[in-house]
Short mmCIF file of C-alpha atoms in Angstrom, two decimals:
data_model
loop_
_atom_site.label_atom_id
_atom_site.label_comp_id
_atom_site.label_asym_id
_atom_site.label_seq_id
_atom_site.Cartn_x
_atom_site.Cartn_y
_atom_site.Cartn_z
CA MET U 16 49.63 4.49 -30.54
CA SER U 17 47.37 2.06 -28.67
CA GLN U 18 47.24 -1.59 -29.64
CA MET U 19 45.12 -2.32 -32.71
CA MET U 20 42.68 -5.21 -32.60
CA ARG U 21 43.59 -7.56 -35.45
CA ARG U 22 41.45 -10.45 -36.65
CA ASP U 23 43.82 -13.39 -37.28
CA PHE U 24 42.13 -16.81 -37.34
CA SER U 25 45.51 -18.60 -37.47
CA ARG U 26 46.13 -17.60 -33.82
CA LEU U 27 43.82 -20.48 -32.82
CA ASN U 28 46.05 -23.08 -34.49
CA ASP U 29 48.59 -25.44 -32.93
CA ARG U 30 48.26 -24.53 -29.26
CA THR U 31 46.30 -25.66 -26.25
CA PHE U 32 44.39 -23.03 -24.31
CA ASP U 33 43.48 -23.15 -20.65
CA VAL U 34 39.99 -21.96 -21.58
CA LEU U 35 37.88 -21.41 -24.68
CA ILE U 36 35.08 -18.90 -24.05
CA CYS U 37 32.16 -19.14 -26.47
CA GLY U 38 30.26 -15.85 -26.71
CA GLY U 39 31.65 -12.31 -26.83
CA GLY U 40 28.99 -10.30 -25.01
CA ILE U 41 29.51 -8.64 -21.63
CA TYR U 42 29.85 -11.97 -19.76
CA GLY U 43 32.33 -13.45 -22.23
CA ALA U 44 34.32 -10.21 -22.30
CA TRP U 45 34.63 -9.89 -18.51
CA THR U 46 35.49 -13.62 -18.22
CA ALA U 47 38.21 -13.36 -20.89
CA TYR U 48 39.64 -10.18 -19.35
CA ASP U 49 39.67 -11.59 -15.79
CA ALA U 50 41.11 -14.97 -16.88
CA ALA U 51 43.85 -13.36 -18.99
CA LEU U 52 44.82 -11.07 -16.10
CA ARG U 53 45.17 -14.16 -13.88
CA GLY U 54 47.66 -15.61 -16.37
CA LEU U 55 45.42 -18.17 -18.06
CA LYS U 56 45.84 -18.91 -21.77
CA VAL U 57 42.50 -17.64 -23.11
CA ALA U 58 40.62 -17.82 -26.40
CA LEU U 59 37.33 -15.95 -26.89
CA VAL U 60 35.17 -16.45 -29.98
CA ASP U 61 31.78 -15.12 -31.05
CA ARG U 62 29.59 -16.35 -33.89
CA GLY U 63 28.88 -12.71 -34.80
CA ASP U 64 30.41 -9.43 -33.71
CA PHE U 65 31.34 -8.62 -30.12
CA ALA U 66 28.25 -7.39 -28.22
CA ASN U 67 26.11 -8.08 -31.27
CA ALA U 68 22.98 -9.15 -29.35
CA THR U 69 21.79 -8.45 -25.79
CA SER U 70 24.97 -6.58 -24.85
CA SER U 71 24.24 -3.80 -27.35
CA ALA U 72 20.48 -3.84 -26.73
CA SER U 73 20.39 -2.85 -23.06
CA SER U 74 19.10 0.36 -21.46
CA LYS U 75 22.76 1.49 -21.27
CA LEU U 76 22.54 1.70 -17.48
CA VAL U 77 24.95 0.78 -14.72
CA HIS U 78 22.48 0.68 -11.86
CA GLY U 79 21.45 -1.12 -8.72
CA GLY U 80 17.91 -1.77 -9.94
CA LEU U 81 15.67 0.28 -7.70
CA ARG U 82 12.61 -1.73 -8.74
CA TYR U 83 14.15 -4.99 -7.44
CA LEU U 84 13.66 -3.68 -3.88
CA GLU U 85 9.92 -4.20 -4.37
CA ASN U 86 10.64 -7.92 -4.80
CA PHE U 87 12.87 -7.84 -1.68
CA ASP U 88 15.84 -8.84 -3.85
CA PHE U 89 18.26 -7.10 -1.47
CA LYS U 90 21.19 -9.38 -2.27
CA LEU U 91 21.07 -8.54 -5.99
CA VAL U 92 20.63 -4.81 -5.33
CA ARG U 93 23.55 -4.74 -2.89
CA LYS U 94 25.76 -6.59 -5.41
CA THR U 95 24.84 -4.33 -8.34
CA LEU U 96 25.21 -1.15 -6.29
CA ALA U 97 28.70 -2.22 -5.17
CA GLU U 98 29.60 -2.75 -8.85
CA ARG U 99 28.09 0.61 -9.80
CA GLN U 100 30.12 2.46 -7.16
CA MET U 101 33.30 0.62 -8.19
CA LEU U 102 32.82 1.31 -11.91
CA LEU U 103 32.12 5.00 -11.35
CA ALA U 104 35.55 5.20 -9.70
CA ALA U 105 37.49 2.77 -11.93
CA ALA U 106 36.02 3.82 -15.27
CA PRO U 107 35.06 7.52 -15.16
CA HIS U 108 35.35 7.74 -18.95
CA ARG U 109 33.04 4.76 -19.52
CA VAL U 110 30.51 5.00 -16.67
CA ARG U 111 29.07 8.40 -15.86
CA PRO U 112 26.72 9.40 -13.04
CA LEU U 113 23.13 10.03 -14.09
CA ARG U 114 20.30 11.40 -11.96
CA PHE U 115 16.83 9.90 -12.33
CA GLY U 116 13.59 11.69 -11.55
CA VAL U 117 10.55 9.82 -10.22
CA PRO U 118 7.26 11.76 -10.37
CA VAL U 119 4.55 11.03 -7.82
CA TYR U 120 1.00 11.49 -9.13
CA ARG U 121 -2.27 11.17 -7.25
CA ASP U 122 -2.86 7.80 -8.89
CA SER U 123 0.76 6.55 -8.65
CA ARG U 124 1.18 2.97 -7.49
CA LEU U 125 3.85 4.07 -5.00
CA GLY U 126 3.23 7.17 -2.91
CA SER U 127 5.81 9.61 -1.55
CA PHE U 128 6.26 7.79 1.76
CA ARG U 129 6.99 4.38 0.22
CA LEU U 130 9.30 5.93 -2.37
CA ALA U 131 11.23 7.83 0.31
CA VAL U 132 11.66 4.59 2.29
CA GLY U 133 12.80 2.72 -0.84
CA LEU U 134 15.27 5.44 -1.85
CA THR U 135 16.67 5.66 1.69
CA LEU U 136 17.27 1.90 1.57
CA TYR U 137 18.73 2.14 -1.97
CA ASP U 138 21.23 4.81 -0.97
CA GLY U 139 21.99 2.91 2.23
CA LEU U 140 22.77 -0.30 0.35
CA ALA U 141 25.15 1.68 -1.90
CA GLY U 142 27.12 2.80 1.17
CA SER U 143 29.22 5.96 1.61
CA ILE U 144 26.66 8.13 -0.20
CA ASN U 145 27.13 11.82 0.58
CA ASP U 146 24.50 14.58 0.40
CA GLU U 147 25.39 15.36 -3.20
CA GLN U 148 24.84 11.73 -4.25
CA GLY U 149 21.81 10.96 -2.08
CA PHE U 150 18.18 11.17 -3.13
CA LYS U 151 16.27 14.46 -3.00
CA ARG U 152 12.57 15.29 -2.66
CA TYR U 153 10.80 18.13 -4.52
CA ASP U 154 7.32 19.60 -4.40
CA ASN U 155 5.25 19.55 -7.59
CA SER U 156 6.36 22.98 -8.88
CA GLU U 157 10.06 22.27 -8.23
CA PHE U 158 9.81 18.90 -9.97
CA SER U 159 7.93 20.42 -12.93
CA ALA U 160 10.73 22.96 -13.32
CA ARG U 161 13.25 20.09 -13.66
CA PHE U 162 11.09 18.17 -16.16
CA PRO U 163 8.92 20.84 -17.83
CA PHE U 164 7.45 18.50 -20.46
CA LEU U 165 5.81 16.24 -17.85
CA ARG U 166 2.07 16.23 -17.33
CA THR U 167 1.30 18.47 -14.34
CA ALA U 168 -2.30 17.35 -13.74
CA GLY U 169 -2.34 15.28 -10.56
CA LEU U 170 1.42 15.74 -9.90
CA LYS U 171 1.94 15.81 -6.12
CA ALA U 172 5.73 15.66 -5.76
CA GLY U 173 8.86 14.08 -7.17
CA PHE U 174 12.20 12.58 -6.20
CA THR U 175 15.61 12.32 -7.83
CA TYR U 176 18.22 9.69 -7.08
CA LEU U 177 21.63 8.75 -8.47
CA ASP U 178 22.53 5.90 -10.82
CA ALA U 179 24.88 5.74 -13.83
CA GLN U 180 24.99 5.09 -17.57
CA THR U 181 27.41 3.71 -20.14
CA ASP U 182 27.72 2.74 -23.79
CA ASP U 183 27.19 -1.01 -23.49
CA ALA U 184 28.86 -2.06 -26.77
CA ARG U 185 31.90 0.17 -26.09
CA LEU U 186 32.24 -1.35 -22.61
CA VAL U 187 32.34 -4.85 -24.11
CA LEU U 188 34.87 -3.79 -26.75
CA GLU U 189 37.12 -2.18 -24.14
CA LEU U 190 37.17 -5.40 -22.11
CA VAL U 191 37.89 -7.49 -25.22
CA ALA U 192 40.76 -5.14 -26.08
CA GLY U 193 41.99 -5.44 -22.48
CA ALA U 194 41.86 -9.24 -22.67
CA GLU U 195 43.88 -9.13 -25.90
CA SER U 196 46.46 -6.82 -24.31
CA ALA U 197 46.78 -9.36 -21.48
CA GLY U 198 47.51 -12.15 -23.99
CA ALA U 199 44.07 -13.54 -24.93
CA VAL U 200 43.12 -14.47 -28.50
CA CYS U 201 39.78 -12.79 -29.26
CA LEU U 202 37.97 -13.27 -32.57
CA ASN U 203 34.58 -12.22 -33.91
CA TYR U 204 32.64 -14.09 -36.61
CA CYS U 205 33.94 -17.49 -35.49
CA ARG U 206 31.30 -20.11 -34.73
CA VAL U 207 31.65 -23.13 -32.46
CA ALA U 208 30.36 -25.78 -34.88
CA GLU U 209 30.65 -28.69 -32.46
CA PHE U 210 32.40 -29.88 -29.32
CA ILE U 211 34.79 -32.83 -29.29
CA GLU U 212 34.81 -35.13 -26.27
CA ARG U 213 37.41 -37.57 -25.00
CA ASN U 214 36.35 -39.99 -22.24
CA ASP U 215 33.05 -38.09 -21.90
CA LYS U 216 34.86 -34.80 -21.21
CA LEU U 217 35.25 -31.87 -23.57
CA SER U 218 38.73 -31.71 -25.08
CA ALA U 219 38.33 -29.46 -28.13
CA ALA U 220 35.85 -27.41 -30.13
CA LEU U 221 35.57 -27.25 -33.89
CA VAL U 222 35.59 -23.50 -34.62
CA THR U 223 34.65 -22.23 -38.08
CA ASP U 224 35.71 -18.88 -39.50
CA GLN U 225 32.42 -17.42 -40.75
CA LEU U 226 34.26 -15.38 -43.39
CA THR U 227 36.38 -18.07 -45.07
CA GLY U 228 34.68 -21.31 -44.02
CA GLU U 229 38.00 -22.55 -42.63
CA SER U 230 37.71 -24.73 -39.50
CA VAL U 231 40.14 -25.65 -36.75
CA ALA U 232 39.85 -27.93 -33.72
CA VAL U 233 40.70 -25.63 -30.82
CA GLN U 234 42.24 -27.59 -27.94
CA ALA U 235 41.43 -26.37 -24.43
CA GLU U 236 41.39 -27.64 -20.86
CA GLN U 237 38.16 -25.82 -19.96
CA PHE U 238 35.15 -24.51 -21.90
CA VAL U 239 32.79 -21.69 -20.96
CA ASN U 240 29.43 -21.00 -22.59
CA THR U 241 28.59 -17.29 -22.46
CA ALA U 242 26.50 -17.39 -25.64
CA GLY U 243 23.47 -15.72 -24.05
CA GLN U 244 20.30 -16.44 -26.04
CA TRP U 245 22.20 -19.07 -28.08
CA ALA U 246 23.54 -20.89 -24.99
CA GLY U 247 21.20 -23.85 -25.59
CA LEU U 248 22.76 -24.51 -29.00
CA LEU U 249 26.00 -25.42 -27.20
CA GLN U 250 24.16 -27.68 -24.75
CA HIS U 251 22.82 -30.22 -27.26
CA GLY U 252 19.86 -27.90 -27.85
CA LYS U 253 18.76 -28.01 -24.17
CA ARG U 254 17.43 -24.61 -23.17
CA ASN U 255 17.31 -24.39 -19.37
CA TYR U 256 16.42 -20.71 -19.27
CA ARG U 257 13.66 -18.30 -20.16
CA LEU U 258 13.88 -15.53 -22.78
CA SER U 259 12.28 -12.12 -22.52
CA LYS U 260 12.27 -9.50 -25.27
CA GLY U 261 13.12 -5.89 -24.51
CA VAL U 262 12.52 -3.08 -27.01
CA HIS U 263 13.84 0.49 -26.92
CA LEU U 264 13.00 3.53 -29.03
CA ILE U 265 15.27 6.46 -29.82
CA LEU U 266 13.31 9.74 -29.89
CA PRO U 267 14.23 13.44 -30.12
CA ASN U 268 15.84 14.97 -27.05
CA ILE U 269 13.57 16.59 -24.46
CA LEU U 270 15.63 15.81 -21.33
CA ASP U 271 18.04 18.26 -19.74
CA GLY U 272 20.77 15.87 -18.62
CA GLU U 273 18.57 13.90 -16.20
CA ALA U 274 16.62 10.68 -16.78
CA LEU U 275 13.18 9.56 -15.63
CA LEU U 276 11.95 6.36 -14.02
CA LEU U 277 8.26 5.97 -14.82
CA THR U 278 5.50 3.44 -14.26
CA ALA U 279 3.52 2.16 -17.25
CA LYS U 280 -0.25 2.61 -16.96
CA ALA U 281 -0.95 -0.51 -19.04
CA ASP U 282 0.75 -3.08 -16.80
CA GLY U 283 2.44 -1.31 -13.86
CA ARG U 284 5.95 -2.01 -15.22
CA VAL U 285 8.84 0.37 -14.71
CA PHE U 286 10.26 2.03 -17.83
CA PHE U 287 12.86 4.73 -18.45
CA MET U 288 13.41 7.91 -20.42
CA ILE U 289 17.17 8.45 -20.64
CA PRO U 290 19.38 11.08 -22.29
CA TRP U 291 21.86 9.25 -24.57
CA TYR U 292 24.15 10.82 -27.18
CA GLY U 293 21.84 13.84 -27.45
CA ARG U 294 18.68 11.77 -27.94
CA THR U 295 15.97 10.34 -25.67
CA LEU U 296 16.21 6.59 -25.14
CA VAL U 297 12.85 5.10 -24.11
CA GLY U 298 12.45 1.55 -22.86
CA THR U 299 11.95 -1.13 -22.19
CA THR U 300 9.31 -3.75 -22.85
CA ASP U 301 9.45 -7.14 -21.12
CA THR U 302 7.62 -9.94 -22.93
CA ASP U 303 8.23 -13.70 -23.16
CA TYR U 304 9.96 -14.71 -26.38
CA ASP U 305 9.92 -18.05 -28.15
CA GLY U 306 10.69 -17.02 -31.73
CA ASP U 307 13.71 -17.15 -34.04
CA LEU U 308 16.84 -16.29 -32.05
CA ASP U 309 18.41 -14.69 -35.12
CA ALA U 310 15.40 -12.53 -36.00
CA VAL U 311 14.47 -10.56 -32.88
CA ARG U 312 12.38 -7.66 -34.18
CA VAL U 313 10.79 -4.44 -33.00
CA GLU U 314 7.09 -5.07 -33.64
CA ASN U 315 4.22 -2.62 -34.02
CA LYS U 316 2.75 -3.61 -30.65
CA ASP U 317 6.09 -2.80 -28.93
CA ILE U 318 6.17 0.65 -30.55
CA ASP U 319 2.51 1.30 -29.68
CA TYR U 320 3.11 0.32 -26.04
CA LEU U 321 6.12 2.59 -25.56
CA LEU U 322 4.68 5.59 -27.44
CA SER U 323 1.41 5.30 -25.55
CA GLU U 324 3.17 5.22 -22.18
CA VAL U 325 5.51 8.13 -22.98
CA ASN U 326 2.70 10.27 -24.38
CA GLY U 327 0.67 9.41 -21.29
CA VAL U 328 3.14 11.14 -18.96
CA ALA U 329 4.08 14.00 -21.31
CA GLY U 330 2.01 17.12 -21.04
CA ASN U 331 3.16 19.10 -24.06
CA VAL U 332 4.69 16.39 -26.29
CA SER U 333 2.79 13.90 -28.41
CA TRP U 334 5.19 11.64 -30.25
CA THR U 335 4.16 9.58 -33.28
CA ARG U 336 5.93 6.91 -35.33
CA GLU U 337 7.37 9.65 -37.55
CA ASP U 338 9.34 10.95 -34.53
CA ILE U 339 11.14 7.63 -33.99
CA ILE U 340 14.77 8.03 -35.02
CA GLY U 341 15.82 4.45 -34.29
CA SER U 342 14.81 1.37 -32.36
CA PHE U 343 16.30 -1.91 -31.25
CA ALA U 344 15.26 -5.19 -29.67
CA GLY U 345 17.20 -7.68 -27.59
CA LEU U 346 16.62 -10.80 -25.50
CA ARG U 347 17.25 -11.12 -21.79
CA VAL U 348 18.26 -14.56 -20.58
CA LEU U 349 16.41 -15.27 -17.33
CA LYS U 350 16.56 -18.17 -14.93
CA GLN U 351 13.76 -20.72 -15.34
CA SER U 352 10.73 -19.61 -13.38
CA ASP U 353 7.03 -20.35 -13.14
CA ARG U 354 6.28 -16.66 -12.58
CA SER U 355 3.72 -15.57 -15.18
CA SER U 356 5.33 -12.19 -15.88
CA PRO U 357 8.98 -11.98 -17.04
CA SER U 358 9.26 -8.74 -15.01
CA ALA U 359 8.73 -10.76 -11.81
CA VAL U 360 11.63 -13.15 -12.57
CA SER U 361 14.86 -12.46 -10.68
CA ARG U 362 17.66 -10.89 -12.72
CA ASP U 363 20.26 -12.76 -10.69
CA TRP U 364 22.78 -15.08 -12.30
CA GLU U 365 23.77 -18.72 -12.04
CA LEU U 366 26.48 -21.00 -13.40
CA HIS U 367 25.57 -24.48 -14.69
CA ALA U 368 28.19 -27.24 -14.96
CA SER U 369 27.39 -30.03 -17.44
CA GLY U 370 28.63 -33.59 -17.01
CA ASN U 371 31.11 -33.12 -19.87
CA GLY U 372 32.67 -30.10 -18.16
CA LEU U 373 30.96 -27.26 -20.03
CA LEU U 374 30.32 -24.25 -17.76
CA THR U 375 27.25 -22.26 -18.87
CA SER U 376 26.44 -18.74 -17.68
CA ILE U 377 22.70 -18.10 -17.28
CA GLY U 378 21.00 -14.77 -16.56
CA GLY U 379 22.64 -11.77 -14.98
CA LYS U 380 22.92 -8.09 -15.77
CA LEU U 381 25.31 -5.70 -17.50
CA THR U 382 26.06 -4.05 -14.14
CA SER U 383 26.90 -7.24 -12.23
CA ALA U 384 28.67 -9.11 -15.04
CA ARG U 385 32.16 -8.45 -13.64
CA SER U 386 31.28 -9.98 -10.29
CA ASP U 387 29.66 -13.02 -11.93
CA ALA U 388 32.59 -13.47 -14.33
CA ALA U 389 34.93 -13.50 -11.31
CA HIS U 390 33.01 -16.56 -10.04
CA ILE U 391 33.38 -18.23 -13.45
CA VAL U 392 37.15 -17.63 -13.44
CA ASP U 393 37.40 -18.78 -9.80
CA LYS U 394 35.84 -22.06 -10.94
CA LEU U 395 38.22 -22.30 -13.92
CA CYS U 396 41.22 -21.72 -11.68
CA GLU U 397 39.96 -24.32 -9.20
CA ASN U 398 39.56 -26.88 -12.00
CA LEU U 399 43.00 -26.06 -13.40
CA GLY U 400 44.74 -26.07 -10.03
CA VAL U 401 45.70 -22.39 -10.38
CA ARG U 402 45.91 -20.29 -7.23
CA GLN U 403 45.35 -16.73 -8.39
CA ALA U 404 42.77 -14.35 -6.95
CA CYS U 405 40.55 -12.07 -9.03
CA GLY U 406 42.08 -8.65 -9.65
CA THR U 407 39.32 -6.86 -11.56
CA PHE U 408 37.41 -5.24 -8.67
CA GLY U 409 38.55 -1.62 -8.50
CA LYS U 410 41.11 -2.05 -11.26
CA PRO U 411 40.92 0.87 -13.72
CA LEU U 412 39.42 -0.25 -17.03
CA PRO U 413 41.91 -0.65 -19.92
CA TRP U 414 41.16 2.79 -21.42
CA SER U 415 40.76 4.64 -18.13
CA PRO U 416 42.68 7.94 -18.25
CA GLY U 417 43.88 7.61 -14.64
CA GLY U 418 45.19 10.48 -12.51
CA ASP U 419 43.25 13.74 -12.32
CA VAL U 420 40.29 12.94 -14.58
CA PRO U 421 38.69 16.44 -14.62
CA ALA U 422 42.06 17.97 -15.61
CA TRP U 423 42.57 15.30 -18.29
CA SER U 424 39.04 15.87 -19.57
CA GLU U 425 39.56 19.63 -19.76
CA ALA U 426 42.90 19.28 -21.55
CA MET U 427 41.56 16.77 -24.09
CA THR U 428 38.47 18.91 -24.74
CA ARG U 429 40.64 21.99 -25.34
CA ARG U 430 42.78 20.02 -27.78
CA ALA U 431 39.68 18.70 -29.59
CA LEU U 432 38.14 22.17 -29.90
CA ALA U 433 41.44 23.54 -31.26
CA LEU U 434 41.25 20.90 -34.01
CA GLY U 435 37.81 22.15 -35.03
CA ILE U 436 35.77 19.42 -33.32
CA ASP U 437 32.46 20.74 -31.97
CA LYS U 438 31.92 20.72 -28.20
CA GLU U 439 29.21 18.03 -28.09
CA SER U 440 31.19 15.65 -30.31
CA ALA U 441 34.30 16.25 -28.16
CA TYR U 442 32.31 15.39 -25.00
CA TRP U 443 31.16 12.06 -26.43
CA LEU U 444 34.58 11.32 -27.95
CA LEU U 445 36.09 11.20 -24.46
CA PHE U 446 33.23 9.00 -23.24
CA ARG U 447 33.73 6.59 -26.13
CA HIS U 448 37.51 6.28 -26.21
CA GLY U 449 38.89 7.24 -22.80
CA SER U 450 42.69 7.41 -22.81
CA ARG U 451 42.76 6.33 -26.46
CA VAL U 452 41.30 9.71 -27.42
CA THR U 453 44.89 10.93 -27.84
CA ASP U 454 45.25 8.49 -30.76
CA VAL U 455 41.97 9.70 -32.26
CA LEU U 456 43.08 13.33 -31.97
CA ALA U 457 46.49 12.52 -33.47
CA LEU U 458 44.67 10.94 -36.45
CA CYS U 459 42.55 14.09 -36.70
CA GLU U 460 45.71 16.20 -36.88
CA SER U 461 46.95 14.17 -39.84
CA HIS U 462 43.50 14.36 -41.53
CA PRO U 463 42.48 18.00 -40.91
CA ASP U 464 39.27 17.65 -42.91
CA SER U 465 38.02 14.84 -40.64
CA ALA U 466 37.02 16.96 -37.61
CA SER U 467 33.52 17.45 -39.02
CA ARG U 468 30.51 15.31 -38.11
CA ILE U 469 29.71 12.21 -40.18
CA VAL U 470 26.10 13.42 -40.37
CA PRO U 471 25.02 16.79 -38.91
CA GLU U 472 22.45 15.42 -36.45
CA ALA U 473 24.65 12.96 -34.48
CA PRO U 474 27.73 13.85 -32.36
CA PHE U 475 30.26 11.60 -34.12
CA ILE U 476 33.13 12.90 -36.23
CA VAL U 477 34.76 11.43 -39.33
CA THR U 478 38.05 10.80 -37.47
CA ASP U 479 36.19 8.58 -34.98
CA LEU U 480 34.83 6.53 -37.88
CA LEU U 481 38.30 6.16 -39.45
CA PHE U 482 39.90 5.26 -36.12
CA CYS U 483 37.34 2.53 -35.38
CA ALA U 484 37.66 1.13 -38.91
CA ARG U 485 41.44 1.01 -38.57
CA SER U 486 41.81 -0.45 -35.09
CA GLU U 487 38.63 -2.16 -33.80
CA MET U 488 38.27 -5.44 -35.74
CA ILE U 489 35.57 -4.34 -38.17
CA VAL U 490 34.25 -7.06 -40.46
CA HIS U 491 30.91 -5.64 -41.61
CA LEU U 492 29.52 -2.13 -41.99
CA ASP U 493 27.03 -2.61 -39.14
CA ASP U 494 29.87 -3.58 -36.76
CA LEU U 495 31.07 -0.04 -37.35
CA LEU U 496 27.76 1.84 -37.52
CA ARG U 497 25.74 0.00 -34.86
CA ARG U 498 28.25 -1.11 -32.22
CA ARG U 499 31.52 0.87 -32.58
CA LEU U 500 29.48 4.05 -33.22
CA PRO U 501 25.71 3.67 -32.67
CA LEU U 502 24.95 5.82 -35.70
CA LEU U 503 22.35 3.45 -37.18
CA ILE U 504 20.03 3.99 -34.22
CA LEU U 505 20.83 7.67 -33.55
CA ALA U 506 20.29 9.07 -37.04
CA LYS U 507 17.95 8.25 -39.92
CA LEU U 508 20.61 7.28 -42.44
CA LYS U 509 19.61 7.25 -46.09
CA PRO U 510 21.07 4.80 -48.65
CA GLU U 511 23.29 7.58 -50.00
CA ASP U 512 24.62 8.26 -46.46
CA LEU U 513 25.53 4.59 -46.13
CA ARG U 514 27.36 4.57 -49.46
CA ARG U 515 29.24 7.75 -48.57
CA ILE U 516 30.28 6.38 -45.17
CA ALA U 517 31.26 2.98 -46.59
CA GLY U 518 33.31 4.81 -49.22
CA MET U 519 35.14 6.76 -46.48
CA VAL U 520 36.25 3.62 -44.64
CA ALA U 521 36.83 1.43 -47.73
CA PRO U 522 40.56 2.35 -47.96
CA GLU U 523 41.04 1.41 -44.26
CA LEU U 524 39.22 -1.91 -44.70
CA GLY U 525 40.42 -2.81 -48.19
CA TRP U 526 36.87 -2.83 -49.59
CA SER U 527 36.23 -2.84 -53.35
CA GLN U 528 33.29 -1.00 -54.90
CA GLU U 529 31.47 -4.33 -55.09
CA LYS U 530 32.09 -4.94 -51.38
CA ILE U 531 30.84 -1.42 -50.54
CA GLU U 532 27.58 -2.15 -52.37
CA SER U 533 27.08 -5.56 -50.73
CA GLU U 534 27.74 -4.11 -47.23
CA CYS U 535 25.25 -1.31 -47.86
CA ARG U 536 22.65 -3.82 -49.03
CA ARG U 537 23.27 -5.93 -45.91
CA VAL U 538 22.63 -2.94 -43.64
CA LEU U 539 19.58 -1.73 -45.56
CA GLN U 540 18.01 -5.18 -45.26
CA ALA U 541 18.71 -5.49 -41.53
CA TYR U 542 17.96 -1.92 -40.45
CA SER U 543 14.76 -0.79 -42.12
CA LEU U 544 13.82 2.85 -41.54
CA GLY U 545 12.80 3.39 -37.94
CA GLY U 546 13.36 -0.31 -37.25
CA SER U 547 16.16 -2.38 -35.86
#
């Protein structure tokens, strides 16, 4: 049985850590994992759940960023492509290859020649790309056959190229679990209430358990701020970054295993249509944000923009609001810039060091977070006088199956099907849990009635729900149904579904009937129908 993630606030007491990391998104998770592997004594806390903001609101892509070539951001593209190639090899369960189609219409901003040049450069920067992985060109009829729902009027040609996708929240959780296995103390729902300084340098942080109200002064030698959109709150309210809102919609599936990169008619921005858990993920918007950090919402204008753009390229589909299954909004943290459009601001990353010793991570991307976290941990080691190189590049992720992955995948799928799990759910079970799928299947064997789907329309089984509740540090119902399993955005759950699901996991979580009702109310308030 794999290690369970236990939430024990007392583990912060009576010890001095080498580093306290504040913020459990992708940057905090990679930093904690890297630092723990280098032998540092690590604590990681998040004011909410792990990956509860931007890191569960991404486009779910591990990609180089083809569009950044237009801005001549070769350094960023080379870095992200190196990370993509590494993750495809080191985490085949977590990061899967995904082909993208790019249609070329008569009125397209980029014609076939410029696209071919860009894709040649993109593949070249990735290095060691073979014919199977490289980009391909198609005439209009061939491209229409691959994407039959696309508008054919004015279609001249099309290309496909290779990138990759993941489940962003699962990736964060896997890294947090890996950090814990390497000795780190990782806790959700723990807020850094204030920092304590001695001789103008940080020496401790007052951390409050959001569940009990208990506080402890956590002693550490170094402090890292990976709080994303809330980073300014830890810097005396100074916000030295720009925020941009990104919205995604979940719509019925019309893709056959390949994604699309499209250009919006309204503003020339790039947006995606991506197959994800048997649905179509459409996004994203990119608009400046200056509102409440705790109330980032999908607004009517965001929905109108995305539906209009998707319907504009679809020939035989006309989606309306009633077709929206789920939606979500998140904030990108961008470097300060005087560029008028957030889309024109570089997605590269920087590390700020405050006079009191606080290291703050600004900007960056899901794909390049490992590389950036390595720089953070290099700096920590330098400050601590520790000589230990980064070991995360190329290292298999904590739940990587290792060995012959196709053979492992085939064997696990056979075992799942024999237990009565449907083929699609089995496919996604391996993607979600990697090597830990053996524990999930063992649980299924001891609960034979749990091989069925939680709800018919989404590929998640009851055993998966029980396993996550038992072993993945669940505090609230939406931790389970939005981040451990993204059910809240992939199915239109009714209040009675929520009560039924909460009732299923109540014995695992020790919830009373009163607690079940309060958790259901909490979710219903936060996740209105079709909203986020």
